[in-house]
Amino acid sequence: MEEELISKKDLLDETGISYGQLYRWKRKQLIPEEWFIRKSTFTGQETFFPRERILGRVQHILQKKDDLSLDELAGKLSEPLSQHQVILTVAQLRERNIVSDSSLERFGRPDSEGMLLTFEQILNLFAVDLLLSKGELNLEEADRLYLTLGTHTPGFAGRNWELFFVRKMGVSFYLMALSGAELAFDEGVRVVSRLSLADLTEQLKVRLIS
Amino acid sequence: MEKKELPDLQMDGVNTAAGGKYNKVNINGVSKINGALSAHTYKCDGVMKMNGDLAAEEIEINGNFRLKGDLQAGVMKLNGVLTGDGSLRGESCELDGMLKLKGNCEVEEMIGQGVFTIGGLLSAGRIEFGLNGLAEAGEIGVESLIIRKTGSAAWGRLLGGIIPKFKLELRAKLIEGDYIDLEYTAADVVRGGTVIIGEGCTIGRVEYRTGLTVHPGARVEKEEKHGA
């Protein structure tokens, strides 16, 4: 399955930014080069972007650009490695509203407010919280998701994974695969949710630096 | 900054040097540098060959410059010919002559005259350029772009002698920007806010948001208005 894309024209229409801004941000390396995806269409070559990620990033830049100069912002956005070493306490997660209270209570062991969490742990919590808040999981399923992520993300060793949450006849289960893998399910299966590491990281990163 | 502690590099005549980190680099004559070089200021007159990347806050080049790597510049002044295999990234570029790059050229400001050949994307906040010959770019993405014809300057005559049918034109597949003001340009697609298509243009399709002016001496196959 492919990531949903948005064309450059639609991006400008949807966000109200101009060509000049888009190119300026590209020059300032606020938007990664890999996000500019060239594709042939019937009108010639067009540029597309990964929809969720670019929309999140544009909103983020628009919100922040009054407080920070573009260079400062670029510095903050382009430090993926140091971001991965982010360590926050449970209390900080709550304070900065990165993960909701109810999820923290369930998974974050409220007795240990000062407990340090690594980026991976925060990401797992964030993923669970995201689906819970969308109302796509019940609490018991959330427990299992947290466990699944905890056990299997290390096995992907930094490679991009995708997580599928599927249901068939009321029975739910998770499936993790390398990003870009083609999965086929039988007819009765409904894919309730799909998360990718890249999207999650992007969303979490934006929350962490804001 | 501890710029003072870095050594200077001064070369005159025919020379070869290794790369490295310098404060001031001043080169006259025919020279070759093997390896990447970074400096605070970089000035070169004559013929220079560089096998590596070049990064400097101030660059001034007079003459013929051949670069194997990428170029990173704060303020760059180029009089002459620069041929590069990589990309240029910088603040401003003042050009009088010829800029040839296989990669992208991304600067905040590009002003000058002559010709350029950019293999990839030419992106800038502001481009004001006078054409002296055939200029080419894969794609152009800007805030404001003004292309003019700079008549029979010495350059035009000189190059005209070398290449018999020397055409004065800018060619690009795609030009996008907020303000685009063109003359003597051939492009497949032009997209922008305010678009002015001047004399001598041949454009496949123009998409504009706020305004479009087309000179009677220009050819536009298709016009489309987009957005509010």
Short mmCIF file of C-alpha atoms in Angstrom, two decimals:
data_model
loop_
_atom_site.label_atom_id
_atom_site.label_comp_id
_atom_site.label_asym_id
_atom_site.label_seq_id
_atom_site.Cartn_x
_atom_site.Cartn_y
_atom_site.Cartn_z
CA MET A 1 0.00 0.00 0.00
CA GLU A 2 1.28 3.43 -0.84
CA GLU A 3 1.29 6.48 1.28
CA GLU A 4 -1.33 9.02 0.32
CA LEU A 5 0.12 11.85 -1.72
CA ILE A 6 -0.86 15.43 -2.32
CA SER A 7 0.09 17.41 -5.39
CA LYS A 8 1.91 20.68 -5.08
CA LYS A 9 -1.04 22.61 -6.41
CA ASP A 10 -3.46 21.07 -3.93
CA LEU A 11 -1.00 21.69 -1.15
CA LEU A 12 -0.88 25.39 -1.95
CA ASP A 13 -4.66 25.58 -2.25
CA GLU A 14 -5.25 23.75 0.98
CA THR A 15 -2.74 25.61 3.11
CA GLY A 16 -2.83 29.02 1.47
CA ILE A 17 0.93 29.27 1.18
CA SER A 18 2.61 30.57 -1.94
CA TYR A 19 5.16 29.09 -4.30
CA GLY A 20 7.71 31.49 -2.90
CA GLN A 21 7.17 30.28 0.66
CA LEU A 22 7.33 26.66 -0.34
CA TYR A 23 10.59 27.11 -2.21
CA ARG A 24 12.02 29.27 0.55
CA TRP A 25 11.30 26.58 3.08
CA LYS A 26 12.86 24.04 0.83
CA ARG A 27 15.99 26.16 0.54
CA LYS A 28 16.09 26.56 4.29
CA GLN A 29 15.77 22.79 4.53
CA LEU A 30 12.57 22.99 6.52
CA ILE A 31 11.09 20.46 4.15
CA PRO A 32 13.25 17.43 3.48
CA GLU A 33 14.37 16.79 -0.07
CA GLU A 34 12.92 13.25 0.01
CA TRP A 35 9.44 14.62 0.40
CA PHE A 36 9.52 16.09 -3.08
CA ILE A 37 8.29 13.16 -5.09
CA ARG A 38 8.35 13.53 -8.83
CA LYS A 39 5.75 11.74 -10.83
CA SER A 40 4.67 11.83 -14.41
CA THR A 41 1.09 12.84 -14.98
CA PHE A 42 -0.82 13.55 -18.16
CA THR A 43 0.20 17.22 -17.90
CA GLY A 44 3.87 16.38 -17.58
CA GLN A 45 6.03 16.02 -14.51
CA GLU A 46 4.43 17.05 -11.26
CA THR A 47 5.68 17.19 -7.71
CA PHE A 48 3.84 15.36 -4.96
CA PHE A 49 4.30 15.22 -1.22
CA PRO A 50 3.44 12.66 1.44
CA ARG A 51 0.11 14.14 2.45
CA GLU A 52 -0.01 13.75 6.21
CA ARG A 53 3.57 14.65 6.79
CA ILE A 54 3.69 17.73 4.61
CA LEU A 55 0.41 19.11 5.95
CA GLY A 56 1.64 18.63 9.51
CA ARG A 57 4.93 20.24 8.70
CA VAL A 58 3.38 23.24 6.96
CA GLN A 59 1.01 23.88 9.86
CA HIS A 60 3.91 23.64 12.21
CA ILE A 61 6.04 26.10 10.26
CA LEU A 62 3.16 28.53 9.94
CA GLN A 63 2.55 28.45 13.68
CA LYS A 64 6.16 28.80 14.61
CA LYS A 65 7.55 31.17 12.07
CA ASP A 66 6.49 34.27 14.00
CA ASP A 67 8.38 33.21 17.09
CA LEU A 68 11.46 31.76 15.47
CA SER A 69 13.48 32.70 12.46
CA LEU A 70 13.44 30.20 9.63
CA ASP A 71 17.05 29.30 10.32
CA GLU A 72 16.34 28.52 13.95
CA LEU A 73 13.36 26.47 12.92
CA ALA A 74 15.42 24.59 10.37
CA GLY A 75 17.96 23.82 13.04
CA LYS A 76 15.28 22.40 15.29
CA LEU A 77 13.60 20.35 12.60
CA SER A 78 16.73 18.87 11.12
CA GLU A 79 18.15 17.22 14.16
CA PRO A 80 16.58 13.81 13.91
CA LEU A 81 19.36 12.01 15.69
CA SER A 82 19.34 14.10 18.79
CA GLN A 83 15.57 13.86 18.77
CA HIS A 84 15.86 10.14 19.04
CA GLN A 85 17.73 10.54 22.24
CA VAL A 86 14.97 12.60 23.76
CA ILE A 87 14.25 11.46 27.24
CA LEU A 88 11.29 12.87 29.07
CA THR A 89 9.67 12.02 32.32
CA VAL A 90 6.07 10.96 32.61
CA ALA A 91 5.33 14.25 34.31
CA GLN A 92 6.78 16.18 31.38
CA LEU A 93 4.70 14.22 28.92
CA ARG A 94 1.61 15.15 30.85
CA GLU A 95 2.59 18.76 31.25
CA ARG A 96 3.34 19.28 27.60
CA ASN A 97 0.23 17.49 26.58
CA ILE A 98 2.02 15.04 24.34
CA VAL A 99 0.13 12.05 25.63
CA SER A 100 -3.31 12.35 27.19
CA ASP A 101 -3.86 11.86 30.90
CA SER A 102 -6.01 8.79 30.52
CA SER A 103 -3.40 6.99 28.45
CA LEU A 104 -0.69 7.96 30.85
CA GLU A 105 -2.64 6.60 33.74
CA ARG A 106 -3.05 3.31 32.05
CA PHE A 107 0.41 2.86 30.60
CA GLY A 108 2.66 5.38 32.18
CA ARG A 109 2.57 4.05 35.72
CA PRO A 110 1.39 7.19 37.47
CA ASP A 111 3.20 6.19 40.62
CA SER A 112 6.47 6.95 38.87
CA GLU A 113 6.00 10.52 37.70
CA GLY A 114 9.73 11.00 37.49
CA MET A 115 10.35 7.89 35.42
CA LEU A 116 12.37 8.56 32.29
CA LEU A 117 11.08 7.42 28.94
CA THR A 118 13.15 7.03 25.81
CA PHE A 119 12.04 8.28 22.44
CA GLU A 120 10.89 4.79 21.46
CA GLN A 121 8.80 4.43 24.56
CA ILE A 122 7.28 7.84 24.06
CA LEU A 123 6.53 6.95 20.46
CA ASN A 124 4.73 3.78 21.48
CA LEU A 125 2.68 5.65 24.03
CA PHE A 126 1.94 8.32 21.50
CA ALA A 127 0.76 5.78 18.96
CA VAL A 128 -1.56 4.11 21.43
CA ASP A 129 -2.86 7.44 22.58
CA LEU A 130 -3.51 8.54 19.02
CA LEU A 131 -5.68 5.54 18.22
CA LEU A 132 -7.42 5.62 21.56
CA SER A 133 -8.34 9.24 21.17
CA LYS A 134 -9.71 8.53 17.71
CA GLY A 135 -11.94 5.98 19.38
CA GLU A 136 -10.73 3.14 17.23
CA LEU A 137 -9.57 0.91 20.04
CA ASN A 138 -11.03 -0.21 23.27
CA LEU A 139 -8.85 -0.24 26.33
CA GLU A 140 -8.14 -3.93 26.18
CA GLU A 141 -6.98 -3.56 22.59
CA ALA A 142 -4.87 -0.59 23.57
CA ASP A 143 -3.11 -2.76 26.12
CA ARG A 144 -2.31 -5.27 23.47
CA LEU A 145 -1.12 -2.59 21.04
CA TYR A 146 1.26 -1.21 23.63
CA LEU A 147 2.62 -4.66 24.22
CA THR A 148 2.91 -5.41 20.51
CA LEU A 149 4.79 -2.21 19.82
CA GLY A 150 7.05 -2.74 22.78
CA THR A 151 7.97 -6.25 21.73
CA HIS A 152 8.30 -5.83 18.01
CA THR A 153 9.60 -2.35 17.22
CA PRO A 154 13.16 -3.22 18.30
CA GLY A 155 13.15 -6.00 15.71
CA PHE A 156 12.74 -3.48 12.94
CA ALA A 157 15.98 -1.85 13.98
CA GLY A 158 15.28 1.61 12.74
CA ARG A 159 13.70 0.54 9.49
CA ASN A 160 10.37 2.01 8.63
CA TRP A 161 7.48 -0.09 9.75
CA GLU A 162 3.77 0.11 9.36
CA LEU A 163 1.22 -1.16 11.76
CA PHE A 164 -2.14 -2.44 10.66
CA PHE A 165 -5.01 -2.84 13.04
CA VAL A 166 -7.52 -5.17 11.47
CA ARG A 167 -10.76 -6.70 12.53
CA LYS A 168 -12.60 -9.72 11.28
CA MET A 169 -15.93 -10.81 12.66
CA GLY A 170 -15.33 -8.89 15.83
CA VAL A 171 -11.90 -10.36 16.41
CA SER A 172 -9.14 -7.80 16.25
CA PHE A 173 -5.47 -8.22 15.75
CA TYR A 174 -2.33 -6.29 14.86
CA LEU A 175 0.06 -6.80 12.08
CA MET A 176 3.38 -5.11 11.65
CA ALA A 177 5.24 -5.03 8.36
CA LEU A 178 8.04 -3.17 6.71
CA SER A 179 6.83 0.04 5.17
CA GLY A 180 5.76 -0.29 1.59
CA ALA A 181 4.91 -3.96 1.88
CA GLU A 182 1.90 -5.08 -0.07
CA LEU A 183 -0.54 -6.84 2.15
CA ALA A 184 -3.63 -8.64 1.02
CA PHE A 185 -6.39 -9.69 3.34
CA ASP A 186 -9.36 -11.93 2.81
CA GLU A 187 -12.76 -10.43 2.21
CA GLY A 188 -14.12 -10.24 5.70
CA VAL A 189 -11.18 -8.29 7.02
CA ARG A 190 -11.54 -4.62 7.71
CA VAL A 191 -8.47 -2.48 8.21
CA VAL A 192 -9.44 -0.17 11.04
CA SER A 193 -6.23 1.78 11.32
CA ARG A 194 -2.90 2.05 9.77
CA LEU A 195 0.08 3.78 11.29
CA SER A 196 3.51 4.26 9.88
CA LEU A 197 6.64 4.97 11.84
CA ALA A 198 7.49 7.88 9.57
CA ASP A 199 4.16 9.61 10.19
CA LEU A 200 4.27 8.99 13.89
CA THR A 201 7.80 10.26 14.22
CA GLU A 202 6.92 13.35 12.28
CA GLN A 203 3.89 14.12 14.42
CA LEU A 204 5.68 13.40 17.63
CA LYS A 205 8.68 15.46 16.64
CA VAL A 206 6.48 18.44 16.00
CA ARG A 207 4.91 18.05 19.43
CA LEU A 208 8.23 17.61 21.13
CA ILE A 209 9.83 20.75 19.81
CA SER A 210 6.82 23.00 20.18
CA MET B 1 34.81 32.76 16.24
CA GLU B 2 38.41 31.70 16.06
CA LYS B 3 38.84 32.64 12.47
CA LYS B 4 42.08 34.39 13.31
CA GLU B 5 43.69 31.11 14.19
CA LEU B 6 43.17 29.58 10.80
CA PRO B 7 46.01 30.00 8.32
CA ASP B 8 45.80 31.97 5.12
CA LEU B 9 46.52 30.50 1.72
CA GLN B 10 48.23 32.61 -0.88
CA MET B 11 49.19 31.24 -4.27
CA ASP B 12 50.60 32.98 -7.31
CA GLY B 13 51.66 31.45 -10.57
CA VAL B 14 51.21 27.80 -11.42
CA ASN B 15 50.47 25.83 -8.30
CA THR B 16 48.86 22.83 -6.76
CA ALA B 17 47.61 22.68 -3.21
CA ALA B 18 45.67 20.39 -0.97
CA GLY B 19 42.35 21.36 0.52
CA GLY B 20 41.80 22.26 4.09
CA LYS B 21 40.45 24.95 6.35
CA TYR B 22 41.66 28.47 5.90
CA ASN B 23 40.86 31.96 6.90
CA LYS B 24 41.71 33.81 3.71
CA VAL B 25 42.42 32.18 0.40
CA ASN B 26 43.87 34.25 -2.38
CA ILE B 27 44.83 32.60 -5.64
CA ASN B 28 46.26 34.12 -8.80
CA GLY B 29 47.31 32.24 -11.87
CA VAL B 30 46.76 28.68 -12.91
CA SER B 31 46.14 26.42 -9.98
CA LYS B 32 44.67 23.23 -8.83
CA ILE B 33 43.34 22.21 -5.46
CA ASN B 34 42.96 18.56 -4.62
CA GLY B 35 40.41 18.07 -1.92
CA ALA B 36 37.70 19.96 -0.13
CA LEU B 37 38.39 23.48 0.96
CA SER B 38 36.61 25.75 3.36
CA ALA B 39 37.54 29.31 4.05
CA HIS B 40 36.28 32.53 5.41
CA THR B 41 37.00 34.47 2.26
CA TYR B 42 37.98 32.96 -1.03
CA LYS B 43 39.30 34.95 -3.94
CA CYS B 44 40.54 33.51 -7.16
CA ASP B 45 41.79 35.16 -10.33
CA GLY B 46 42.77 33.09 -13.30
CA VAL B 47 42.23 29.45 -14.06
CA MET B 48 41.36 27.15 -11.21
CA LYS B 49 40.53 23.52 -10.97
CA MET B 50 39.13 22.12 -7.78
CA ASN B 51 38.64 18.46 -7.02
CA GLY B 52 36.31 18.67 -4.07
CA ASP B 53 33.76 20.82 -2.31
CA LEU B 54 34.22 24.49 -1.73
CA ALA B 55 32.64 26.38 1.14
CA ALA B 56 33.24 29.99 2.02
CA GLU B 57 31.39 32.94 3.40
CA GLU B 58 32.67 35.27 0.74
CA ILE B 59 33.68 34.07 -2.69
CA GLU B 60 34.98 36.12 -5.53
CA ILE B 61 35.96 34.45 -8.76
CA ASN B 62 37.41 36.14 -11.80
CA GLY B 63 38.28 33.88 -14.63
CA ASN B 64 37.69 30.25 -15.30
CA PHE B 65 36.74 27.98 -12.48
CA ARG B 66 36.17 24.25 -12.68
CA LEU B 67 34.67 22.57 -9.65
CA LYS B 68 34.20 18.86 -9.03
CA GLY B 69 32.15 19.09 -5.85
CA ASP B 70 29.45 21.20 -4.28
CA LEU B 71 29.66 24.89 -3.65
CA GLN B 72 28.46 26.50 -0.48
CA ALA B 73 28.66 30.27 -0.42
CA GLY B 74 27.55 33.18 1.65
CA VAL B 75 28.03 36.01 -0.75
CA MET B 76 29.37 35.06 -4.15
CA LYS B 77 30.62 37.23 -6.98
CA LEU B 78 31.38 35.56 -10.22
CA ASN B 79 32.98 37.23 -13.20
CA GLY B 80 33.82 34.65 -15.76
CA VAL B 81 32.95 31.02 -16.14
CA LEU B 82 32.13 28.59 -13.39
CA THR B 83 31.55 24.96 -14.28
CA GLY B 84 30.52 22.65 -11.50
CA ASP B 85 29.54 19.02 -11.21
CA GLY B 86 27.59 19.57 -8.02
CA SER B 87 25.14 22.05 -6.58
CA LEU B 88 25.35 25.59 -5.34
CA ARG B 89 23.75 26.67 -2.12
CA GLY B 90 24.13 30.13 -0.74
CA GLU B 91 22.84 33.55 0.23
CA SER B 92 23.49 35.66 -2.80
CA CYS B 93 25.09 35.25 -6.16
CA GLU B 94 26.17 38.12 -8.33
CA LEU B 95 26.91 36.88 -11.78
CA ASP B 96 28.54 38.40 -14.79
CA GLY B 97 29.38 35.61 -17.10
CA MET B 98 28.50 31.99 -17.20
CA LEU B 99 27.36 29.63 -14.51
CA LYS B 100 27.11 25.96 -15.37
CA LEU B 101 26.00 23.45 -12.78
CA LYS B 102 24.93 19.86 -13.07
CA GLY B 103 23.02 19.95 -9.81
CA ASN B 104 20.74 22.51 -8.23
CA CYS B 105 21.29 26.16 -7.60
CA GLU B 106 19.57 27.39 -4.46
CA VAL B 107 20.26 30.94 -3.34
CA GLU B 108 18.29 33.74 -1.78
CA GLU B 109 19.25 36.25 -4.39
CA MET B 110 20.64 35.93 -7.86
CA ILE B 111 21.40 39.04 -9.82
CA GLY B 112 23.42 39.56 -12.91
CA GLN B 113 23.79 38.96 -16.56
CA GLY B 114 25.23 36.41 -18.87
CA VAL B 115 24.00 32.87 -19.14
CA PHE B 116 23.43 29.96 -16.82
CA THR B 117 22.89 26.26 -17.29
CA ILE B 118 21.43 24.54 -14.26
CA GLY B 119 20.81 20.84 -14.59
CA GLY B 120 18.39 20.61 -11.69
CA LEU B 121 16.36 23.17 -9.83
CA LEU B 122 17.11 26.86 -9.85
CA SER B 123 15.49 28.24 -6.74
CA ALA B 124 15.82 31.71 -5.29
CA GLY B 125 14.00 34.39 -3.41
CA ARG B 126 14.73 36.91 -6.09
CA ILE B 127 16.24 36.49 -9.53
CA GLU B 128 16.97 39.42 -11.76
CA PHE B 129 18.82 38.27 -14.76
CA GLY B 130 19.83 39.74 -18.09
CA LEU B 131 20.23 37.18 -20.82
CA ASN B 132 23.24 37.27 -23.06
CA GLY B 133 22.70 33.96 -24.69
CA LEU B 134 21.06 30.62 -24.23
CA ALA B 135 20.30 29.93 -20.59
CA GLU B 136 18.81 26.69 -19.36
CA ALA B 137 17.39 25.29 -16.16
CA GLY B 138 15.50 22.11 -15.42
CA GLU B 139 13.07 23.84 -13.13
CA ILE B 140 12.79 27.28 -11.66
CA GLY B 141 11.07 28.00 -8.35
CA VAL B 142 11.17 31.50 -6.96
CA GLU B 143 9.45 34.27 -5.14
CA SER B 144 10.17 36.80 -7.83
CA LEU B 145 11.76 36.27 -11.22
CA ILE B 146 12.61 38.93 -13.72
CA ILE B 147 14.23 37.90 -16.97
CA ARG B 148 15.38 40.54 -19.43
CA LYS B 149 17.26 40.57 -22.64
CA THR B 150 20.59 42.29 -22.33
CA GLY B 151 21.47 43.30 -25.83
CA SER B 152 24.66 43.10 -27.73
CA ALA B 153 27.06 43.15 -24.79
CA ALA B 154 30.62 42.08 -25.38
CA TRP B 155 29.64 38.68 -24.07
CA GLY B 156 27.01 38.13 -26.66
CA ARG B 157 29.38 39.02 -29.43
CA LEU B 158 32.14 36.90 -28.03
CA LEU B 159 30.02 33.81 -27.58
CA GLY B 160 28.19 34.54 -30.80
CA GLY B 161 31.50 34.05 -32.55
CA ILE B 162 32.00 30.67 -30.96
CA ILE B 163 28.55 29.26 -31.50
CA PRO B 164 27.24 30.40 -34.86
CA LYS B 165 23.49 30.50 -34.31
CA PHE B 166 23.57 31.75 -30.84
CA LYS B 167 20.08 32.14 -29.56
CA LEU B 168 19.16 34.55 -26.85
CA GLU B 169 16.69 32.62 -24.78
CA LEU B 170 15.89 31.08 -21.42
CA ARG B 171 14.70 27.50 -21.54
CA ALA B 172 13.09 25.66 -18.69
CA LYS B 173 10.57 22.89 -18.35
CA LEU B 174 8.75 24.41 -15.43
CA ILE B 175 8.77 27.86 -13.89
CA GLU B 176 6.93 28.49 -10.64
CA GLY B 177 6.83 31.62 -8.55
CA ASP B 178 4.76 34.33 -6.93
CA TYR B 179 5.84 37.03 -9.31
CA ILE B 180 7.10 36.08 -12.75
CA ASP B 181 8.12 38.58 -15.37
CA LEU B 182 9.60 36.98 -18.47
CA GLU B 183 11.10 37.90 -21.80
CA TYR B 184 12.52 35.57 -24.40
CA THR B 185 11.66 32.45 -22.49
CA ALA B 186 10.60 29.04 -23.67
CA ALA B 187 8.92 26.89 -21.05
CA ASP B 188 6.48 24.01 -20.97
CA VAL B 189 4.62 25.26 -17.91
CA VAL B 190 4.61 28.56 -16.06
CA ARG B 191 2.72 28.72 -12.77
CA GLY B 192 2.48 31.72 -10.57
CA GLY B 193 0.64 34.45 -8.76
CA THR B 194 1.22 37.38 -11.04
CA VAL B 195 2.60 36.42 -14.42
CA ILE B 196 3.87 38.71 -17.12
CA ILE B 197 4.76 37.05 -20.38
CA GLY B 198 6.82 39.46 -22.41
CA GLU B 199 8.23 39.65 -25.87
CA GLY B 200 9.69 36.57 -27.48
CA CYS B 201 8.21 34.00 -25.12
CA THR B 202 6.92 30.59 -26.10
CA ILE B 203 4.99 29.01 -23.27
CA GLY B 204 3.04 25.78 -23.38
CA ARG B 205 0.71 26.45 -20.49
CA VAL B 206 0.33 29.33 -18.07
CA GLU B 207 -1.47 28.91 -14.76
CA TYR B 208 -1.92 32.04 -12.73
CA ARG B 209 -3.70 33.13 -9.59
CA THR B 210 -3.93 36.90 -9.54
CA GLY B 211 -2.97 38.35 -12.87
CA LEU B 212 -1.69 37.60 -16.33
CA THR B 213 -0.33 39.92 -18.96
CA VAL B 214 0.72 38.62 -22.33
CA HIS B 215 2.73 40.67 -24.79
CA PRO B 216 1.42 40.52 -28.36
CA GLY B 217 4.78 39.22 -29.46
CA ALA B 218 4.54 36.19 -27.19
CA ARG B 219 2.99 32.82 -27.80
CA VAL B 220 1.00 31.11 -25.09
CA GLU B 221 -0.83 27.95 -25.99
CA LYS B 222 -3.03 27.61 -22.96
CA GLU B 223 -4.07 29.91 -20.14
CA GLU B 224 -5.68 28.80 -16.92
CA LYS B 225 -6.75 30.75 -13.89
CA HIS B 226 -6.49 29.02 -10.55
CA GLY B 227 -7.57 29.74 -7.04
CA ALA B 228 -9.33 32.84 -5.77
#
